[in-house]
Coordinates of C-alpha atoms in Angstrom, one line a residue:
Chain A
X28 CA 32.9 -39.4 -46.5
X29 CA 29.3 -38.6 -47.6
X30 CA 28.9 -34.9 -48.5
X31 CA 25.5 -33.5 -47.7
X32 CA 24.3 -31.2 -50.5
X33 CA 25.2 -27.6 -50.1
X34 CA 27.9 -28.2 -47.5
X35 CA 31.2 -26.5 -47.9
X36 CA 33.8 -28.5 -49.6
X37 CA 36.4 -27.8 -47.1
X38 CA 36.2 -27.5 -43.3
X39 CA 35.6 -24.0 -42.1
X40 CA 38.6 -22.9 -40.2
X41 CA 38.1 -19.2 -40.0
X42 CA 35.2 -16.8 -39.9
X43 CA 34.7 -13.1 -40.4
X44 CA 33.0 -11.4 -37.6
X45 CA 29.9 -9.6 -38.9
X46 CA 30.5 -6.7 -36.7
X47 CA 34.1 -6.2 -38.0
X48 CA 33.0 -5.6 -41.6
X49 CA 32.3 -2.1 -42.9
X50 CA 33.8 1.3 -42.7
X51 CA 33.7 2.1 -38.9
X52 CA 35.5 -1.0 -37.7
X53 CA 38.2 -0.5 -40.4
X54 CA 38.6 3.1 -39.3
X55 CA 39.0 1.9 -35.7
X56 CA 41.6 -0.6 -36.7
X57 CA 43.5 2.1 -38.6
X58 CA 43.4 4.4 -35.6
X59 CA 44.6 1.7 -33.3
X60 CA 47.5 0.8 -35.6
X61 CA 48.4 4.5 -35.8
X62 CA 48.4 4.9 -32.0
X63 CA 50.5 1.8 -31.6
X64 CA 53.1 3.2 -34.0
X65 CA 53.1 6.5 -32.0
X66 CA 53.6 4.6 -28.8
X67 CA 56.5 2.7 -30.3
X68 CA 58.1 5.9 -31.4
X69 CA 57.7 7.4 -27.9
X70 CA 59.2 4.2 -26.3
X71 CA 62.2 4.4 -28.6
X72 CA 63.1 8.1 -28.1
X73 CA 65.4 7.4 -25.2
X74 CA 67.3 4.7 -27.0
X75 CA 67.6 6.8 -30.2
X76 CA 68.6 9.8 -28.2
X77 CA 71.3 7.7 -26.6
X78 CA 72.6 6.6 -30.0
X79 CA 72.6 10.3 -31.2
X80 CA 74.4 11.6 -28.1
X81 CA 77.1 9.0 -28.5
X82 CA 78.1 10.6 -31.7
X83 CA 77.9 14.2 -30.5
X84 CA 80.8 16.5 -29.6
X85 CA 81.2 17.4 -26.0
X86 CA 79.5 20.9 -26.4
X87 CA 76.8 19.5 -28.6
X88 CA 75.8 16.9 -26.0
X89 CA 74.9 19.5 -23.5
X90 CA 73.7 22.3 -25.8
X91 CA 70.7 24.4 -24.8
X92 CA 68.3 23.7 -26.3
X93 CA 69.1 20.1 -27.1
X94 CA 70.4 19.6 -30.7
X95 CA 68.5 17.2 -32.9
X96 CA 70.8 18.0 -35.9
X97 CA 74.5 18.0 -35.3
X98 CA 77.7 17.1 -36.9
X99 CA 78.5 13.5 -36.0
X100 CA 81.9 12.8 -34.4
X101 CA 83.5 9.9 -32.6
X102 CA 84.8 12.2 -29.9
X103 CA 82.6 10.4 -27.3
X104 CA 84.1 7.1 -28.1
X105 CA 87.6 8.5 -28.0
X106 CA 87.1 9.9 -24.5
X107 CA 85.4 6.7 -23.4
X108 CA 88.4 4.6 -24.4
X109 CA 91.3 6.9 -23.3
X110 CA 92.7 8.8 -20.4
X111 CA 93.5 12.4 -21.2
X112 CA 95.4 15.3 -19.8
X113 CA 94.4 19.0 -20.1
X114 CA 97.0 20.9 -22.0
X115 CA 98.2 24.5 -21.4
X116 CA 98.0 27.1 -24.2
X117 CA 101.6 26.7 -25.2
X118 CA 101.4 23.0 -25.2
X119 CA 98.5 23.1 -27.5
X120 CA 100.4 25.2 -30.0
X121 CA 103.4 22.8 -29.7
X122 CA 101.1 19.8 -30.2
X123 CA 99.6 21.4 -33.3
X124 CA 103.0 21.5 -35.0
X125 CA 103.5 17.8 -34.6
X126 CA 102.8 15.6 -37.5
X127 CA 102.7 12.2 -35.8
X128 CA 99.3 12.8 -34.3
X129 CA 96.8 10.1 -34.8
X130 CA 93.1 10.6 -35.6
X131 CA 92.1 10.2 -32.0
X132 CA 94.9 12.6 -30.8
X133 CA 93.6 15.3 -33.1
X134 CA 90.0 14.8 -31.8
X135 CA 91.3 15.1 -28.2
X136 CA 93.3 18.2 -29.2
X137 CA 90.1 19.9 -30.3
X138 CA 89.2 20.0 -26.6
X139 CA 92.7 21.0 -25.6
X140 CA 93.6 17.6 -24.3
X141 CA 96.4 15.1 -24.9
X142 CA 95.8 11.3 -24.8
X143 CA 98.0 9.8 -22.1
X144 CA 96.8 6.2 -22.1
X145 CA 94.0 3.7 -22.4
X146 CA 91.0 3.9 -20.1
X147 CA 89.7 1.0 -18.2
X148 CA 86.6 0.7 -20.1
X149 CA 87.8 -1.9 -22.7
X150 CA 88.9 -4.0 -19.7
X151 CA 85.5 -3.7 -18.1
X152 CA 83.8 -4.6 -21.4
X153 CA 86.1 -7.6 -21.7
X154 CA 85.3 -8.7 -18.2
X155 CA 81.6 -8.4 -18.9
X156 CA 82.1 -10.6 -22.0
X157 CA 84.1 -13.3 -20.2
X158 CA 81.9 -13.5 -17.2
X159 CA 78.7 -13.5 -19.1
X160 CA 79.8 -16.1 -21.6
X161 CA 81.3 -18.5 -19.1
X162 CA 78.5 -18.2 -16.6
X163 CA 75.9 -18.6 -19.3
X164 CA 77.6 -21.8 -20.5
X165 CA 77.6 -23.4 -17.1
X166 CA 74.0 -22.4 -16.2
X167 CA 72.7 -23.8 -19.5
X168 CA 74.8 -26.9 -19.2
X169 CA 73.7 -27.8 -15.7
X170 CA 70.2 -26.4 -16.4
X171 CA 69.6 -28.7 -19.3
X172 CA 70.6 -31.8 -17.2
X173 CA 68.4 -30.9 -14.3
X174 CA 65.5 -29.9 -16.6
X175 CA 65.7 -33.2 -18.4
X176 CA 65.7 -35.2 -15.1
X177 CA 62.8 -33.2 -13.8
X178 CA 60.9 -33.5 -17.0
X179 CA 61.3 -37.2 -17.6
X180 CA 61.9 -39.0 -14.3
X181 CA 60.0 -39.2 -11.1
X182 CA 61.9 -37.1 -8.5
X183 CA 60.9 -37.4 -4.9
X184 CA 59.5 -34.0 -3.8
X185 CA 59.7 -32.7 -7.3
X186 CA 57.3 -29.8 -6.9
X187 CA 59.0 -28.7 -3.7
X188 CA 62.4 -28.8 -5.3
X189 CA 61.1 -26.9 -8.4
X190 CA 59.6 -24.3 -6.2
X191 CA 62.7 -24.0 -4.2
X192 CA 64.7 -23.5 -7.4
X193 CA 62.3 -20.8 -8.5
X194 CA 62.3 -19.0 -5.2
X195 CA 66.1 -18.5 -5.2
X196 CA 65.6 -16.2 -8.1
X197 CA 63.1 -14.1 -6.2
X198 CA 65.6 -13.1 -3.5
X199 CA 66.7 -9.5 -3.7
X200 CA 70.4 -9.5 -4.7
X201 CA 71.3 -7.3 -1.8
X202 CA 70.0 -9.9 0.7
X203 CA 72.4 -12.6 -0.3
X204 CA 75.3 -10.4 -1.1
X205 CA 76.4 -9.8 2.5
X206 CA 77.1 -13.5 3.4
X207 CA 78.5 -14.1 -0.1
X208 CA 80.8 -11.2 0.3
X209 CA 82.1 -12.7 3.6
X210 CA 82.4 -16.1 2.0
X211 CA 84.2 -14.7 -1.0
X212 CA 86.6 -12.8 1.2
X213 CA 87.5 -15.9 3.1
X214 CA 88.0 -17.9 0.0
X215 CA 89.8 -15.1 -1.9
X216 CA 87.1 -15.0 -4.5
X217 CA 86.4 -11.3 -4.0
X218 CA 87.0 -9.3 -7.2
X219 CA 87.8 -12.4 -9.2
X220 CA 86.2 -13.5 -12.5
X221 CA 85.5 -16.9 -11.0
X222 CA 83.6 -15.4 -8.1
X223 CA 81.1 -13.5 -10.4
X224 CA 80.9 -16.5 -12.8
X225 CA 79.9 -18.8 -9.9
X226 CA 77.3 -16.3 -8.6
X227 CA 75.8 -15.6 -12.0
X228 CA 75.7 -19.3 -12.8
X229 CA 73.8 -19.9 -9.6
X230 CA 71.4 -17.0 -10.3
X231 CA 70.7 -18.1 -13.9
X232 CA 70.5 -21.7 -13.1
X233 CA 67.1 -21.5 -11.5
X234 CA 65.8 -19.6 -14.5
X235 CA 67.5 -22.1 -17.0
X236 CA 65.9 -25.1 -15.2
X237 CA 62.4 -23.7 -15.4
X238 CA 62.7 -22.5 -19.0
X239 CA 64.3 -25.6 -20.3
X240 CA 61.9 -27.9 -18.5
X241 CA 59.1 -26.2 -20.4
X242 CA 60.8 -26.9 -23.7
X243 CA 61.7 -30.5 -22.9
X244 CA 58.2 -31.2 -21.7
X245 CA 57.0 -30.5 -25.2
X246 CA 59.2 -33.1 -26.8
X247 CA 57.1 -36.3 -27.1
X248 CA 58.4 -39.0 -24.9
X249 CA 57.8 -41.5 -27.7
X250 CA 60.9 -40.4 -29.5
X251 CA 63.1 -41.5 -26.7
X252 CA 61.1 -44.6 -26.0
X253 CA 61.6 -45.7 -29.6
X254 CA 65.3 -45.1 -29.3
X255 CA 65.4 -47.2 -26.1
X256 CA 63.6 -50.0 -27.8
X257 CA 66.3 -49.8 -30.5
X258 CA 68.9 -50.5 -27.9
X259 CA 70.0 -47.0 -27.0
X260 CA 70.9 -46.3 -23.4
X261 CA 69.2 -43.4 -21.6
X262 CA 72.2 -41.2 -22.0
X263 CA 72.5 -41.9 -25.7
X264 CA 68.9 -41.2 -26.1
X265 CA 69.3 -37.9 -24.2
X266 CA 72.3 -36.9 -26.3
X267 CA 71.1 -37.9 -29.7
X268 CA 67.3 -37.3 -29.4
X269 CA 66.5 -34.9 -26.7
X270 CA 69.4 -32.5 -27.0
X271 CA 68.9 -31.8 -30.8
X272 CA 65.2 -31.5 -30.2
X273 CA 65.5 -28.9 -27.5
X274 CA 68.0 -26.7 -29.5
X275 CA 65.5 -23.9 -29.7
X276 CA 65.0 -23.9 -26.0
X277 CA 68.7 -24.1 -25.3
X278 CA 69.3 -21.2 -27.7
X279 CA 66.6 -19.0 -26.0
X280 CA 67.9 -19.9 -22.5
X281 CA 71.4 -19.1 -23.5
X282 CA 70.5 -15.7 -24.8
X283 CA 68.4 -14.8 -21.8
X284 CA 71.0 -15.9 -19.4
X285 CA 73.6 -14.0 -21.3
X286 CA 71.5 -10.8 -21.2
X287 CA 70.9 -11.1 -17.5
X288 CA 74.6 -11.5 -16.7
X289 CA 75.6 -8.8 -19.2
X290 CA 73.1 -6.3 -17.6
X291 CA 73.7 -7.3 -13.9
X292 CA 74.7 -4.4 -11.7
X293 CA 74.1 -5.0 -7.9
X294 CA 76.3 -8.1 -7.5
X295 CA 79.1 -6.7 -9.7
X296 CA 79.0 -3.5 -7.7
X297 CA 79.4 -5.1 -4.3
X298 CA 81.6 -8.1 -5.2
X299 CA 84.1 -6.5 -7.5
X300 CA 86.5 -3.6 -7.3
X301 CA 88.8 -3.3 -10.2
X302 CA 90.2 -6.6 -11.6
X303 CA 86.9 -8.2 -12.3
X304 CA 84.6 -5.2 -12.6
X305 CA 82.1 -5.4 -15.4
X306 CA 80.8 -2.6 -17.6
X307 CA 77.5 -1.7 -16.0
X308 CA 78.8 -0.6 -12.5
X309 CA 81.6 1.3 -14.2
X310 CA 79.2 3.8 -15.9
X311 CA 77.6 5.5 -12.9
X312 CA 81.1 6.1 -11.4
X313 CA 82.1 8.0 -14.5
X314 CA 79.6 10.7 -13.5
X315 CA 81.3 11.5 -10.3
X316 CA 84.6 12.6 -11.8
X317 CA 84.8 16.3 -12.8
X318 CA 82.8 17.6 -15.7
X319 CA 80.4 15.0 -16.9
X320 CA 81.3 13.8 -20.4
X321 CA 77.9 12.9 -21.6
X322 CA 79.0 11.9 -25.1
X323 CA 81.4 9.4 -23.5
X324 CA 78.8 8.0 -21.2
X325 CA 76.3 7.7 -24.1
X326 CA 79.0 5.9 -26.1
X327 CA 79.6 3.5 -23.2
X328 CA 75.9 2.9 -22.7
X329 CA 75.6 2.2 -26.4
X330 CA 78.3 -0.3 -26.2
X331 CA 76.4 -2.1 -23.4
X332 CA 73.0 -1.9 -25.1
X333 CA 73.6 -2.7 -28.8
X334 CA 74.3 -6.4 -28.2
X335 CA 71.2 -6.7 -26.2
X336 CA 69.0 -4.9 -28.7
X337 CA 70.3 -7.2 -31.4
X338 CA 69.7 -10.3 -29.3
X339 CA 66.2 -9.1 -28.5
X340 CA 65.3 -9.3 -32.2
X341 CA 66.6 -12.9 -32.4
X342 CA 64.6 -13.7 -29.3
X343 CA 61.2 -12.2 -30.1
X344 CA 59.5 -15.6 -30.5
X345 CA 60.6 -16.6 -26.9
X346 CA 60.4 -13.3 -25.1
X347 CA 57.2 -14.2 -23.3
X348 CA 58.5 -17.5 -21.9
X349 CA 61.8 -16.0 -21.0
X350 CA 60.6 -13.1 -19.0
X351 CA 58.1 -15.2 -17.1
X352 CA 60.4 -18.1 -16.2
X353 CA 58.7 -20.2 -18.8
X354 CA 55.6 -20.1 -16.6
X355 CA 53.4 -18.8 -19.5
X356 CA 53.5 -20.1 -23.0
X357 CA 52.0 -18.4 -26.0
X358 CA 49.0 -20.0 -27.6
Chain B
X7 CA 65.0 -46.0 -40.2
X8 CA 67.2 -48.4 -38.5
X9 CA 69.7 -47.2 -36.0
X10 CA 72.5 -49.3 -34.8
X11 CA 73.4 -48.6 -31.2
X12 CA 77.1 -48.4 -30.2
X13 CA 78.3 -51.5 -28.5
X14 CA 78.0 -51.4 -24.8
X15 CA 81.2 -51.6 -22.9
X16 CA 79.8 -51.3 -19.4
X17 CA 76.5 -51.4 -17.7
X18 CA 74.4 -48.4 -18.5
X19 CA 73.4 -46.0 -15.7
X20 CA 70.1 -46.7 -14.2
X21 CA 67.4 -44.0 -14.5
X22 CA 67.7 -43.4 -10.8
X23 CA 71.4 -42.7 -11.0
X24 CA 70.9 -40.5 -14.0
X25 CA 68.4 -38.4 -12.1
X26 CA 70.7 -38.1 -9.2
X27 CA 73.7 -37.2 -11.5
X28 CA 71.7 -34.7 -13.5
X29 CA 70.1 -32.9 -10.6
X30 CA 73.0 -32.9 -8.2
X31 CA 75.1 -30.1 -9.7
X32 CA 72.2 -27.7 -9.8
X33 CA 71.2 -28.5 -6.2
X34 CA 74.8 -28.2 -4.9
X35 CA 75.3 -24.8 -6.6
X36 CA 71.9 -23.4 -5.4
X37 CA 72.5 -24.6 -1.8
X38 CA 76.0 -23.2 -1.7
X39 CA 75.1 -19.9 -3.3
X40 CA 71.6 -19.3 -1.9
X41 CA 70.6 -21.5 1.0
X42 CA 73.8 -21.3 2.9
X43 CA 74.0 -17.5 2.5
X44 CA 70.4 -17.2 3.7
X45 CA 71.1 -19.0 7.0
X46 CA 74.4 -17.3 7.4
X47 CA 72.8 -13.9 7.1
X48 CA 70.0 -15.0 9.5
X49 CA 72.7 -15.7 12.1
X50 CA 74.5 -12.4 11.3
X51 CA 71.3 -10.5 11.8
X52 CA 71.3 -11.4 15.5
X53 CA 74.9 -10.2 16.0
X54 CA 76.9 -7.0 16.3
X55 CA 79.4 -7.3 13.5
X56 CA 81.2 -5.3 10.9
X57 CA 83.0 -6.8 7.9
X58 CA 85.8 -4.2 8.3
X59 CA 86.5 -4.9 12.0
X60 CA 88.7 -7.7 13.2
X61 CA 86.3 -8.6 16.0
X62 CA 84.2 -11.7 15.5
X63 CA 80.4 -11.4 15.5
X64 CA 78.9 -10.8 18.9
X65 CA 75.4 -12.2 19.7
X66 CA 73.0 -9.5 20.6
X67 CA 69.7 -11.1 20.1
X68 CA 66.9 -9.0 18.6
X69 CA 68.6 -5.7 19.1
X70 CA 69.3 -5.1 15.4
X71 CA 65.6 -5.6 14.6
X72 CA 64.4 -3.3 17.4
X73 CA 66.9 -0.7 16.3
X74 CA 65.5 -0.8 12.7
X75 CA 61.9 -0.9 13.6
X76 CA 62.1 1.9 16.1
X77 CA 64.1 4.2 13.8
X78 CA 61.9 6.7 11.9
X79 CA 64.3 6.8 9.0
X80 CA 63.9 3.1 8.1
X81 CA 60.1 3.5 8.1
X82 CA 60.5 6.4 5.7
X83 CA 62.6 4.2 3.4
X84 CA 59.9 1.6 3.4
X85 CA 57.3 4.3 2.8
X86 CA 59.2 5.6 -0.2
X87 CA 59.6 2.0 -1.6
X88 CA 55.9 1.4 -1.1
X89 CA 54.9 4.6 -2.8
X90 CA 57.2 3.8 -5.7
X91 CA 55.9 0.2 -6.0
X92 CA 52.3 1.4 -5.9
X93 CA 52.7 4.2 -8.5
X94 CA 54.9 2.4 -10.9
X95 CA 53.1 -1.0 -10.9
X96 CA 49.8 0.8 -11.2
X97 CA 50.9 2.9 -14.2
X98 CA 52.6 -0.1 -15.8
X99 CA 49.4 -2.0 -15.7
X100 CA 47.5 0.8 -17.3
X101 CA 50.0 1.6 -20.0
X102 CA 50.9 -2.1 -20.7
X103 CA 47.4 -3.2 -20.9
X104 CA 46.5 -0.2 -23.1
X105 CA 49.3 -1.0 -25.4
X106 CA 48.2 -4.6 -25.6
X107 CA 44.7 -3.5 -26.7
X108 CA 46.2 -1.4 -29.4
X109 CA 48.5 -4.1 -30.8
X110 CA 46.1 -7.0 -30.3
X111 CA 44.8 -7.0 -33.8
X112 CA 47.4 -7.6 -36.4
X113 CA 48.2 -4.9 -38.9
X114 CA 51.0 -4.6 -41.4
X115 CA 54.3 -4.3 -39.5
X116 CA 52.7 -5.1 -36.1
X117 CA 55.3 -7.8 -35.4
X118 CA 58.1 -5.2 -35.8
X119 CA 56.2 -2.6 -33.7
X120 CA 55.7 -5.2 -30.9
X121 CA 59.4 -6.2 -30.9
X122 CA 60.5 -2.6 -30.9
X123 CA 58.2 -1.8 -28.0
X124 CA 59.8 -4.6 -26.0
X125 CA 63.3 -3.3 -26.4
X126 CA 63.4 -1.2 -23.2
X127 CA 62.8 -4.1 -20.8
X128 CA 65.8 -6.0 -22.1
X129 CA 68.2 -3.2 -21.4
X130 CA 70.5 -2.8 -18.4
X131 CA 68.5 -0.7 -15.8
X132 CA 71.6 1.0 -14.4
X133 CA 72.9 2.0 -17.8
X134 CA 69.5 3.2 -18.8
X135 CA 69.2 5.0 -15.5
X136 CA 72.5 6.9 -15.9
X137 CA 71.4 8.0 -19.4
X138 CA 68.0 9.2 -18.2
X139 CA 69.9 11.4 -15.8
X140 CA 71.0 13.4 -18.8
X141 CA 67.5 13.4 -20.3
X142 CA 66.1 14.8 -17.0
X143 CA 68.6 17.6 -16.8
X144 CA 66.6 20.8 -16.5
X145 CA 68.8 22.9 -18.8
X146 CA 70.1 20.5 -21.5
X147 CA 68.0 17.4 -21.0
X148 CA 65.5 16.5 -23.8
X149 CA 62.7 15.3 -21.4
X150 CA 61.4 18.8 -20.5
X151 CA 61.6 19.9 -24.1
X152 CA 59.5 17.0 -25.2
X153 CA 56.9 17.9 -22.5
X154 CA 56.9 21.4 -23.8
X155 CA 58.8 23.1 -21.0
X156 CA 61.2 25.1 -23.2
X157 CA 61.8 27.9 -20.8
X158 CA 64.7 26.8 -18.5
X159 CA 63.5 29.1 -15.7
X160 CA 60.1 27.6 -15.3
X161 CA 60.9 24.0 -16.3
X162 CA 60.6 21.4 -13.5
X163 CA 63.8 20.3 -12.0
X164 CA 63.1 16.6 -12.1
X165 CA 66.0 15.3 -10.0
X166 CA 66.3 18.3 -7.7
X167 CA 63.0 18.1 -5.9
X168 CA 62.0 15.2 -3.7
X169 CA 58.5 14.5 -5.1
X170 CA 59.6 14.9 -8.7
X171 CA 62.7 12.8 -8.2
X172 CA 60.5 9.8 -7.1
X173 CA 58.3 10.5 -10.1
X174 CA 61.3 10.5 -12.4
X175 CA 62.2 7.0 -11.2
X176 CA 58.6 5.9 -11.6
X177 CA 58.6 7.3 -15.2
X178 CA 61.7 5.4 -16.2
X179 CA 60.4 2.2 -14.5
X180 CA 57.1 2.5 -16.4
X181 CA 59.0 3.1 -19.6
X182 CA 61.1 0.0 -19.0
X183 CA 58.5 -2.4 -17.8
X184 CA 55.1 -1.5 -19.4
X185 CA 56.3 -3.7 -22.3
X186 CA 56.4 -6.6 -19.9
X187 CA 52.8 -6.1 -18.9
X188 CA 51.9 -5.7 -22.5
X189 CA 53.5 -9.0 -23.4
X190 CA 51.6 -10.8 -20.7
X191 CA 48.4 -9.1 -21.6
X192 CA 48.9 -10.0 -25.3
X193 CA 49.3 -13.7 -24.3
X194 CA 46.0 -13.4 -22.3
X195 CA 44.2 -11.7 -25.1
X196 CA 45.2 -14.1 -27.7
X197 CA 43.9 -17.0 -25.6
X198 CA 40.3 -15.6 -25.5
X199 CA 38.2 -17.7 -27.9
X200 CA 36.7 -15.6 -30.7
X201 CA 33.3 -17.2 -30.4
X202 CA 32.7 -15.3 -27.2
X203 CA 32.9 -12.0 -29.1
X204 CA 30.9 -13.4 -32.0
X205 CA 28.1 -14.5 -29.6
X206 CA 28.2 -11.0 -28.0
X207 CA 28.1 -9.3 -31.4
X208 CA 25.1 -11.4 -32.4
X209 CA 23.4 -10.3 -29.2
X210 CA 24.3 -6.7 -30.2
X211 CA 26.4 -6.1 -27.1
X212 CA 28.3 -2.8 -27.1
X213 CA 32.0 -2.5 -27.2
X214 CA 32.2 -1.4 -23.6
X215 CA 30.0 -4.4 -22.5
X216 CA 32.3 -6.8 -24.4
X217 CA 35.3 -5.3 -22.8
X218 CA 34.0 -5.4 -19.3
X219 CA 32.3 -8.8 -19.5
X220 CA 34.6 -10.8 -21.8
X221 CA 38.0 -9.2 -22.3
X222 CA 38.7 -8.1 -18.7
X223 CA 37.7 -11.3 -16.8
X224 CA 39.5 -13.4 -19.4
X225 CA 42.8 -11.7 -19.0
X226 CA 42.5 -11.1 -15.3
X227 CA 44.6 -14.0 -14.2
X228 CA 47.5 -13.0 -16.4
X229 CA 47.2 -9.3 -15.3
X230 CA 47.4 -10.5 -11.7
X231 CA 50.6 -12.5 -12.5
X232 CA 52.0 -9.3 -14.0
X233 CA 51.2 -7.4 -10.9
X234 CA 52.9 -10.1 -8.8
X235 CA 56.1 -10.1 -10.9
X236 CA 56.3 -6.3 -11.1
X237 CA 55.5 -5.8 -7.4
X238 CA 58.3 -8.1 -6.3
X239 CA 60.7 -6.4 -8.7
X240 CA 59.6 -2.9 -7.5
X241 CA 60.2 -3.8 -3.9
X242 CA 63.7 -5.0 -4.8
X243 CA 64.3 -1.8 -6.9
X244 CA 68.0 -0.9 -6.7
X245 CA 69.6 -0.5 -10.1
X246 CA 67.4 2.3 -11.4
X247 CA 67.6 4.3 -8.3
X248 CA 71.4 4.1 -8.3
X249 CA 71.5 5.1 -11.9
X250 CA 69.1 8.0 -11.8
X251 CA 69.2 9.7 -8.4
X252 CA 71.6 7.6 -6.2
X253 CA 68.9 8.0 -3.5
X254 CA 68.8 11.8 -3.7
X255 CA 68.0 14.6 -3.3
X256 CA 68.8 14.1 0.4
X257 CA 67.3 10.7 1.0
X258 CA 64.0 11.4 -0.9
X259 CA 64.3 8.4 -3.2
X260 CA 66.4 6.2 -1.0
X261 CA 64.5 2.9 -1.2
X262 CA 65.1 0.0 1.1
X263 CA 67.6 -1.8 -1.1
X264 CA 69.7 1.3 -1.5
X265 CA 69.6 1.9 2.3
X266 CA 70.6 -1.7 2.7
X267 CA 73.5 -1.3 0.4
X268 CA 74.7 1.8 2.2
X269 CA 74.5 0.1 5.6
X270 CA 76.3 -2.9 4.4
X271 CA 79.0 -1.6 2.1
X272 CA 79.5 2.1 2.9
X273 CA 80.1 4.2 5.9
X274 CA 80.1 2.0 9.0
X275 CA 79.8 -1.3 7.2
X276 CA 77.3 -2.4 9.8
X277 CA 76.9 -6.0 8.7
X278 CA 74.7 -7.2 11.6
X279 CA 72.2 -4.4 11.2
X280 CA 72.1 -4.7 7.4
X281 CA 71.5 -8.4 7.6
X282 CA 68.5 -7.7 9.9
X283 CA 67.3 -5.2 7.4
X284 CA 67.8 -7.7 4.6
X285 CA 65.6 -10.2 6.4
X286 CA 62.9 -7.7 7.0
X287 CA 62.8 -6.9 3.3
X288 CA 62.7 -10.6 2.5
X289 CA 59.8 -11.2 4.9
X290 CA 57.8 -8.3 3.4
X291 CA 58.4 -9.6 -0.1
X292 CA 57.4 -13.2 0.8
X293 CA 54.3 -12.0 2.7
X294 CA 53.1 -9.9 -0.2
X295 CA 53.8 -12.6 -2.8
X296 CA 51.8 -15.0 -0.7
X297 CA 48.8 -12.7 -0.4
X298 CA 48.9 -12.2 -4.2
X299 CA 49.2 -15.9 -5.0
X300 CA 46.2 -16.6 -2.7
X301 CA 44.2 -13.9 -4.5
X302 CA 45.3 -15.3 -7.8
X303 CA 44.1 -18.7 -7.0
X304 CA 40.7 -17.3 -6.0
X305 CA 40.4 -15.6 -9.3
X306 CA 41.4 -18.7 -11.2
X307 CA 38.9 -20.9 -9.4
X308 CA 36.1 -18.3 -9.4

């Protein structure tokens, strides 16, 4: 290529705005960054406070004024995970003599209580884990199939079908719960793991189809076509070319579906009682009983939130797509 | 690269059959879990029925609807929901867009700051709501202290007074969902071509002029999408209310979804009436979404 004299040797790909050079714009940038950090700190206060409260003793959690510095203890976790009984003065003395007390027993004894068994919270947490995992698997599995078909083949009434799929997610949960409750009662699915798994699968499926379709749309068709020319069948091309290529999308969809199921409250509240109850609806009901054990509630909240916070970090590249049904893509 | 296909043992599926096979499971699940319930509850909304009674549904026509629409209480639930939606969506737009303007230009650590700001919206609303109840407590809650109300006797009782209780829910909702608006705004802002600002700078246009004439119109479509998403969610609001106030004090923060839950699953278990209420909520949400989408299309074309 002929270079005209004086032309830059490389193409110009970036420019510096004249109005952004100098002291004032730089100062402005500094102020903005400072404000952003302040905003972040304010946004994080509730989460941090929750983390702190989880490690407070029972009196520290409700001290007036609120304590920022305190002696950390796992008392909250112990009361979250156990059932306890209030001891009388003599019993306490008798208990103190015993040498077979575990660490948890001694923590409970500090509040004059004896541990009499395990609480239901581990069960609820386990239910949450089972239901979220299995329903996520199914919604991603069926979602990726449907998304591939919508992305690659002509489907009659495609736009209407896609809109229908999207609109199912817009329904308020309470609207569909009544008939589903009746249906589940007739089929003996009320308060079962399978019932909630089916419901969450349906609810996440619409989301999974939309999100995955966006990702699969971006894989060039030429890859598959080349494979077809080489003698692959459609299914082989799907398995060996499209699936590996859409791994990022599948991973993001998996995590989003999991977080939804993990956080879900309304369905779980109305369609489970005890056997299949998940962790989120179990927390508000703890408040009703006697003196509120805030440290225990904070510990339970922390158990629910920590996995989500960790996953959010893994997801940050895909957050925008995920929370908008893949309708909006960055850049 | 040469790839050797596995030998074919039977005729491969045609594209048409693959399409059918791939889409069917999704459709079956969605029809079973969404469409069928919708029609079933439409039928129930015209009947007198309770899930705890042995009697089958009795057709009563529009009576459930007239009962609801002529009952002052239901109107007040709608009013509370509307007020909540208006306040919280409005504030979320302001805070979220403001945050986006702050974070727009990259600085050291801006990626981390952005991710950390996004944390609240990924959390479980009901869990968060329950914990905010502690923070709002007038004597040992941290919220009043952070606002500077250190004297317990004069500090506002957030969850004890009707007006403040609604504001408490608004505050938590804004805390949770402003990041969502910020995320959408950031996507809109990053799509604005830089040359628009360069041209404006050469013309010596002021910062305010640039904001009003370039930034705002360019992000408007995405801001409207944010309004749409958030309004639908606000009208459906259930989890936060149950977590923070449970509808109280009295029924000051009892939004439509909460009322619906109580009618359907507590007290009388009035299934027919609650189905009718569910349908009214659904119609309102669909109507509002349609209005928005029409407005959105106008902005996009204009």
